[in-house]
mmCIF file of C-alpha atoms in Angstrom:
data_model
loop_
_atom_site.group_PDB
_atom_site.id
_atom_site.type_symbol
_atom_site.label_atom_id
_atom_site.label_comp_id
_atom_site.label_asym_id
_atom_site.label_seq_id
_atom_site.Cartn_x
_atom_site.Cartn_y
_atom_site.Cartn_z
ATOM 1 C CA MET A 416 0.000 0.002 0.003
ATOM 2 C CA SER A 417 2.772 2.403 0.985
ATOM 3 C CA GLU A 418 4.719 1.448 -2.126
ATOM 4 C CA ASN A 419 1.755 2.387 -4.311
ATOM 5 C CA LEU A 420 1.421 5.775 -2.585
ATOM 6 C CA THR A 421 5.110 6.410 -2.991
ATOM 7 C CA ARG A 422 4.974 5.514 -6.638
ATOM 8 C CA GLY A 423 1.933 7.756 -7.086
ATOM 9 C CA HIS A 424 3.788 10.766 -5.685
ATOM 10 C CA ARG A 425 6.936 10.321 -7.740
ATOM 11 C CA PRO A 426 5.571 11.704 -11.040
ATOM 12 C CA SER A 427 4.425 14.935 -9.395
ATOM 13 C CA GLY A 428 7.819 15.389 -7.745
ATOM 14 C CA SER A 429 9.634 14.717 -10.986
ATOM 15 C CA ALA A 430 7.325 17.082 -12.864
ATOM 16 C CA LEU A 431 7.979 19.798 -10.284
ATOM 17 C CA SER A 432 11.689 19.282 -10.538
ATOM 18 C CA ARG A 433 11.519 19.475 -14.314
ATOM 19 C CA ALA A 434 9.524 22.707 -14.073
ATOM 20 C CA ARG A 435 12.172 24.193 -11.782
ATOM 21 C CA THR A 436 14.944 23.238 -14.154
ATOM 22 C CA MET A 437 13.239 24.727 -17.215
ATOM 23 C CA PRO A 438 15.287 27.469 -18.899
ATOM 24 C CA PRO A 439 14.247 31.064 -18.195
ATOM 25 C CA TRP A 440 13.384 31.764 -21.823
ATOM 26 C CA SER A 441 10.583 29.193 -21.617
ATOM 27 C CA LEU A 442 8.447 31.722 -19.721
ATOM 28 C CA LEU A 443 8.885 34.224 -22.535
ATOM 29 C CA ALA A 444 7.986 31.643 -25.164
ATOM 30 C CA ALA A 445 4.957 30.396 -23.236
ATOM 31 C CA GLY A 446 3.688 33.937 -22.666
ATOM 32 C CA ALA A 447 4.145 34.877 -26.313
ATOM 33 C CA VAL A 448 2.357 31.757 -27.563
ATOM 34 C CA LEU A 449 -0.533 32.135 -25.128
ATOM 35 C CA GLY A 450 -0.896 35.851 -25.875
ATOM 36 C CA GLY A 451 -0.819 35.209 -29.617
ATOM 37 C CA VAL A 452 -3.553 32.586 -29.377
ATOM 38 C CA LEU A 453 -5.785 34.793 -27.244
ATOM 39 C CA GLY A 454 -5.186 37.843 -29.444
ATOM 40 C CA GLY A 455 -5.942 35.929 -32.626
ATOM 41 C CA ALA A 456 -9.103 34.481 -31.122
ATOM 42 C CA TYR A 457 -10.234 37.963 -30.120
ATOM 43 C CA GLY A 458 -9.696 39.208 -33.662
ATOM 44 C CA VAL A 459 -11.807 36.365 -35.056
ATOM 45 C CA VAL A 460 -14.674 36.740 -32.568
ATOM 46 C CA LYS A 461 -14.810 40.569 -32.562
ATOM 47 C CA THR A 462 -17.299 42.110 -34.988
ATOM 48 C CA PRO A 463 -15.492 44.049 -37.758
ATOM 49 C CA THR A 464 -16.147 47.784 -38.066
ATOM 50 C CA TYR A 465 -16.169 50.002 -41.145
ATOM 51 C CA THR A 466 -15.332 53.700 -41.475
ATOM 52 C CA ALA A 467 -16.667 56.120 -44.095
ATOM 53 C CA THR A 468 -15.392 59.693 -44.480
ATOM 54 C CA SER A 469 -16.864 62.749 -46.177
ATOM 55 C CA TYR A 470 -15.237 66.149 -46.653
ATOM 56 C CA VAL A 471 -16.483 69.745 -46.658
ATOM 57 C CA ILE A 472 -14.473 72.846 -47.529
ATOM 58 C CA ALA A 473 -14.799 76.435 -46.335
ATOM 59 C CA VAL A 474 -14.702 78.987 -49.159
ATOM 60 C CA PRO A 475 -14.658 82.778 -48.639
ATOM 61 C CA THR A 476 -17.310 84.823 -50.376
ATOM 62 C CA GLU A 477 -16.634 87.973 -52.378
ATOM 63 C CA LYS A 478 -16.438 90.033 -49.203
ATOM 64 C CA GLY A 479 -14.607 87.360 -47.253
ATOM 65 C CA ASP A 480 -10.956 87.003 -46.315
ATOM 66 C CA PRO A 481 -9.202 83.819 -47.578
ATOM 67 C CA SER A 482 -7.285 83.533 -44.309
ATOM 68 C CA ALA A 483 -10.549 83.672 -42.341
ATOM 69 C CA ALA A 484 -11.834 80.568 -44.128
ATOM 70 C CA LEU A 485 -9.114 78.501 -42.470
ATOM 71 C CA GLY A 486 -10.140 79.675 -39.023
ATOM 72 C CA PHE A 487 -13.812 78.986 -39.675
ATOM 73 C CA ALA A 488 -12.951 75.482 -40.905
ATOM 74 C CA GLN A 489 -11.293 74.785 -37.551
ATOM 75 C CA ALA A 490 -14.396 76.068 -35.779
ATOM 76 C CA TYR A 491 -16.761 74.024 -37.943
ATOM 77 C CA GLY A 492 -14.733 70.912 -37.173
ATOM 78 C CA ARG A 493 -15.517 71.373 -33.481
ATOM 79 C CA VAL A 494 -19.151 72.266 -34.073
ATOM 80 C CA ALA A 495 -19.831 69.189 -36.232
ATOM 81 C CA THR A 496 -20.112 66.862 -33.240
ATOM 82 C CA GLN A 497 -22.310 69.195 -31.173
ATOM 83 C CA LEU A 498 -25.929 68.410 -30.401
ATOM 84 C CA ALA A 499 -27.287 71.183 -32.635
ATOM 85 C CA VAL A 500 -25.759 69.566 -35.727
ATOM 86 C CA LEU A 501 -26.294 65.942 -34.725
ATOM 87 C CA GLY A 502 -29.927 66.615 -33.847
ATOM 88 C CA ASP A 503 -30.723 67.357 -37.481
ATOM 89 C CA ALA A 504 -28.369 64.686 -38.821
ATOM 90 C CA GLN A 505 -30.174 61.883 -36.982
ATOM 91 C CA VAL A 506 -33.189 62.363 -39.236
ATOM 92 C CA TRP A 507 -31.207 61.666 -42.412
ATOM 93 C CA ALA A 508 -28.974 59.003 -40.858
ATOM 94 C CA ARG A 509 -31.953 57.225 -39.238
ATOM 95 C CA VAL A 510 -30.019 56.563 -36.036
ATOM 96 C CA PRO A 511 -30.288 58.076 -32.530
ATOM 97 C CA VAL A 512 -28.178 61.059 -31.513
ATOM 98 C CA LYS A 513 -26.259 58.900 -29.023
ATOM 99 C CA THR A 514 -25.139 56.648 -31.870
ATOM 100 C CA LEU A 515 -23.848 59.654 -33.789
ATOM 101 C CA GLU A 516 -22.060 60.983 -30.707
ATOM 102 C CA SER A 517 -20.187 57.707 -30.212
ATOM 103 C CA SER A 518 -19.542 56.953 -33.889
ATOM 104 C CA VAL A 519 -18.712 60.282 -35.575
ATOM 105 C CA ARG A 520 -15.302 61.990 -35.405
ATOM 106 C CA THR A 521 -13.987 65.073 -37.185
ATOM 107 C CA ALA A 522 -10.529 66.174 -38.265
ATOM 108 C CA THR A 523 -9.196 69.461 -39.615
ATOM 109 C CA SER A 524 -5.963 70.533 -41.280
ATOM 110 C CA PRO A 525 -3.817 73.491 -40.186
ATOM 111 C CA ASP A 526 -2.978 74.193 -43.824
ATOM 112 C CA ALA A 527 -6.284 73.701 -45.688
ATOM 113 C CA PRO A 528 -9.810 74.978 -44.849
ATOM 114 C CA MET A 529 -11.255 71.482 -44.953
ATOM 115 C CA VAL A 530 -13.177 69.348 -42.469
ATOM 116 C CA ALA A 531 -13.185 65.541 -42.569
ATOM 117 C CA VAL A 532 -16.189 63.808 -40.999
ATOM 118 C CA SER A 533 -15.709 60.095 -40.299
ATOM 119 C CA ALA A 534 -18.365 57.665 -39.099
ATOM 120 C CA THR A 535 -17.724 54.129 -37.863
ATOM 121 C CA SER A 536 -20.227 51.284 -37.768
ATOM 122 C CA SER A 537 -20.463 47.519 -38.051
ATOM 123 C CA HIS A 538 -22.530 48.077 -41.230
ATOM 124 C CA PRO A 539 -20.779 49.831 -44.153
ATOM 125 C CA ASP A 540 -23.971 51.434 -45.482
ATOM 126 C CA ARG A 541 -24.811 52.896 -42.089
ATOM 127 C CA ALA A 542 -21.345 54.404 -41.789
ATOM 128 C CA VAL A 543 -21.853 56.127 -45.148
ATOM 129 C CA ASP A 544 -25.274 57.448 -44.168
ATOM 130 C CA MET A 545 -24.013 58.863 -40.869
ATOM 131 C CA ALA A 546 -21.003 60.631 -42.407
ATOM 132 C CA ASN A 547 -23.060 62.210 -45.196
ATOM 133 C CA ALA A 548 -25.860 63.176 -42.815
ATOM 134 C CA VAL A 549 -23.505 65.012 -40.463
ATOM 135 C CA THR A 550 -21.797 66.919 -43.287
ATOM 136 C CA ARG A 551 -25.194 67.861 -44.716
ATOM 137 C CA SER A 552 -26.402 69.183 -41.378
ATOM 138 C CA LEU A 553 -23.107 70.994 -40.753
ATOM 139 C CA THR A 554 -23.285 72.673 -44.160
ATOM 140 C CA GLN A 555 -26.803 73.939 -43.554
ATOM 141 C CA HIS A 556 -25.934 75.323 -40.099
ATOM 142 C CA ALA A 557 -22.773 77.014 -41.393
ATOM 143 C CA ASN A 558 -24.421 78.591 -44.436
ATOM 144 C CA ALA A 559 -27.283 79.924 -42.328
ATOM 145 C CA SER A 560 -24.832 82.517 -40.983
ATOM 146 C CA GLN A 561 -22.992 83.035 -44.277
ATOM 147 C CA LYS A 562 -23.885 86.743 -44.477
ATOM 148 C CA SER A 563 -22.172 87.480 -41.186
ATOM 149 C CA THR A 564 -19.184 85.135 -41.516
ATOM 150 C CA HIS A 565 -18.579 85.765 -45.252
ATOM 151 C CA VAL A 566 -17.582 82.095 -45.493
ATOM 152 C CA GLU A 567 -19.497 79.420 -47.355
ATOM 153 C CA LEU A 568 -19.234 75.734 -46.521
ATOM 154 C CA LEU A 569 -19.425 73.423 -49.530
ATOM 155 C CA SER A 570 -19.443 69.668 -49.952
ATOM 156 C CA PHE A 571 -16.050 68.596 -51.266
ATOM 157 C CA SER A 572 -16.433 64.807 -51.312
ATOM 158 C CA ARG A 573 -19.262 62.562 -50.218
ATOM 159 C CA ALA A 574 -18.605 59.396 -48.269
ATOM 160 C CA VAL A 575 -18.482 56.157 -50.250
ATOM 161 C CA LYS A 576 -19.081 52.615 -49.089
ATOM 162 C CA PRO A 577 -15.876 51.138 -47.601
ATOM 163 C CA VAL A 578 -14.677 47.937 -49.226
ATOM 164 C CA SER A 579 -12.660 46.684 -46.247
ATOM 165 C CA ALA A 580 -12.956 46.813 -42.475
ATOM 166 C CA SER A 581 -11.109 49.490 -40.548
ATOM 167 C CA SER A 582 -10.794 47.352 -37.424
ATOM 168 C CA ALA A 583 -7.684 45.290 -36.740
ATOM 169 C CA SER A 584 -7.447 41.898 -38.436
ATOM 170 C CA PRO A 585 -6.878 38.653 -36.470
ATOM 171 C CA THR A 586 -3.254 38.694 -37.599
ATOM 172 C CA VAL A 587 -2.683 42.111 -36.079
ATOM 173 C CA THR A 588 -4.482 41.263 -32.830
ATOM 174 C CA GLY A 589 -2.500 38.027 -32.661
ATOM 175 C CA LEU A 590 0.799 39.894 -32.977
ATOM 176 C CA VAL A 591 -0.273 42.398 -30.334
ATOM 177 C CA GLY A 592 -1.282 39.572 -28.009
ATOM 178 C CA ALA A 593 2.023 37.766 -28.570
ATOM 179 C CA SER A 594 3.951 40.936 -27.733
ATOM 180 C CA ALA A 595 1.904 41.515 -24.585
ATOM 181 C CA GLY A 596 2.282 37.873 -23.545
ATOM 182 C CA GLY A 597 6.024 37.949 -24.064
ATOM 183 C CA LEU A 598 6.287 41.154 -22.034
ATOM 184 C CA LEU A 599 4.239 39.640 -19.217
ATOM 185 C CA GLY A 600 6.430 36.545 -19.248
ATOM 186 C CA GLY A 601 9.523 38.741 -19.007
ATOM 187 C CA LEU A 602 8.070 40.578 -16.009
ATOM 188 C CA VAL A 603 7.308 37.288 -14.275
ATOM 189 C CA LEU A 604 10.842 36.159 -14.992
ATOM 190 C CA LEU A 605 12.246 39.301 -13.378
ATOM 191 C CA VAL A 606 10.176 39.170 -10.197
ATOM 192 C CA ARG A 607 10.284 35.446 -9.518
ATOM 193 C CA PRO A 608 12.480 34.342 -6.546
ATOM 194 C CA ARG A 609 15.899 33.010 -7.429
ATOM 195 C CA ARG A 610 15.985 29.819 -5.397
ATOM 196 C CA SER A 611 19.157 28.457 -6.882
ATOM 197 C CA THR A 612 21.140 31.517 -5.798
ATOM 198 C CA ASP A 613 19.793 31.377 -2.259
ATOM 199 C CA ILE A 614 20.602 27.674 -1.947
ATOM 200 C CA ALA A 615 24.129 28.272 -3.201
ATOM 201 C CA ARG A 616 24.675 31.019 -0.637
ATOM 202 C CA GLN A 617 23.399 28.854 2.204
ATOM 203 C CA ALA A 618 25.648 25.993 1.188
ATOM 204 C CA SER A 619 28.736 28.186 1.043
ATOM 205 C CA VAL A 620 28.338 29.543 4.626
ATOM 206 C CA PRO A 621 28.959 26.869 7.364
ATOM 207 C CA ASN A 622 26.817 26.906 10.493
ATOM 208 C CA PRO A 623 28.428 27.715 13.879
ATOM 209 C CA ALA A 624 28.560 24.102 15.000
ATOM 210 C CA THR A 625 30.480 23.006 11.954
ATOM 211 C CA ALA A 626 32.887 25.909 12.312
ATOM 212 C CA ALA A 627 33.552 25.048 15.991
ATOM 213 C CA ASP A 628 34.299 21.388 15.158
ATOM 214 C CA VAL A 629 36.757 22.398 12.518
ATOM 215 C CA HIS A 630 38.516 24.771 14.964
ATOM 216 C CA GLY A 631 38.754 21.988 17.590
ATOM 217 C CA GLN A 632 40.337 19.623 15.123
ATOM 218 C CA LEU A 633 42.964 22.238 14.294
#
């Protein structure tokens, strides 16, 4: 009976000893492999998203200053995501205002009086509708005060249906996961206790009893 118990415990002890003798780089490899698998799986399961972008340009009128058009373009880029503009855009986009607030982003250039309106959605057609609806609403709001600003906002390019997803592919998420896993494995390798060094230090320093015996023999 005792022999069977002893034999049953031997594999676990040998496995533990093998784990302790594994090279340090094995933690890095294991972390990278595990992170790559999890990252790739996330890229496959995650719903792809699509981004559509439309552009409007600020043009000075006959009484306007060309340099003022650039400043108004910067201002219109900030106004495009405000509730006054999105409230009208929701009618044409057929989505709630909260969806527009979370899905629409704008960008302006310091060199050109142009505003880029980008909309992101899991459906390509919806992304196109949201981008065009926001630029349409922004144009109407801007041109309502054209007589005072002397700047006219015109549609430069309408959004078109994206042919590919803008979200990261499983390959990219897998590489990111592998990098994160390898980094985590390296951190674990740095903070783990170094048992072999401690054992070597203890073996090199004799205890007081051993030192006294040696002195008596001399």
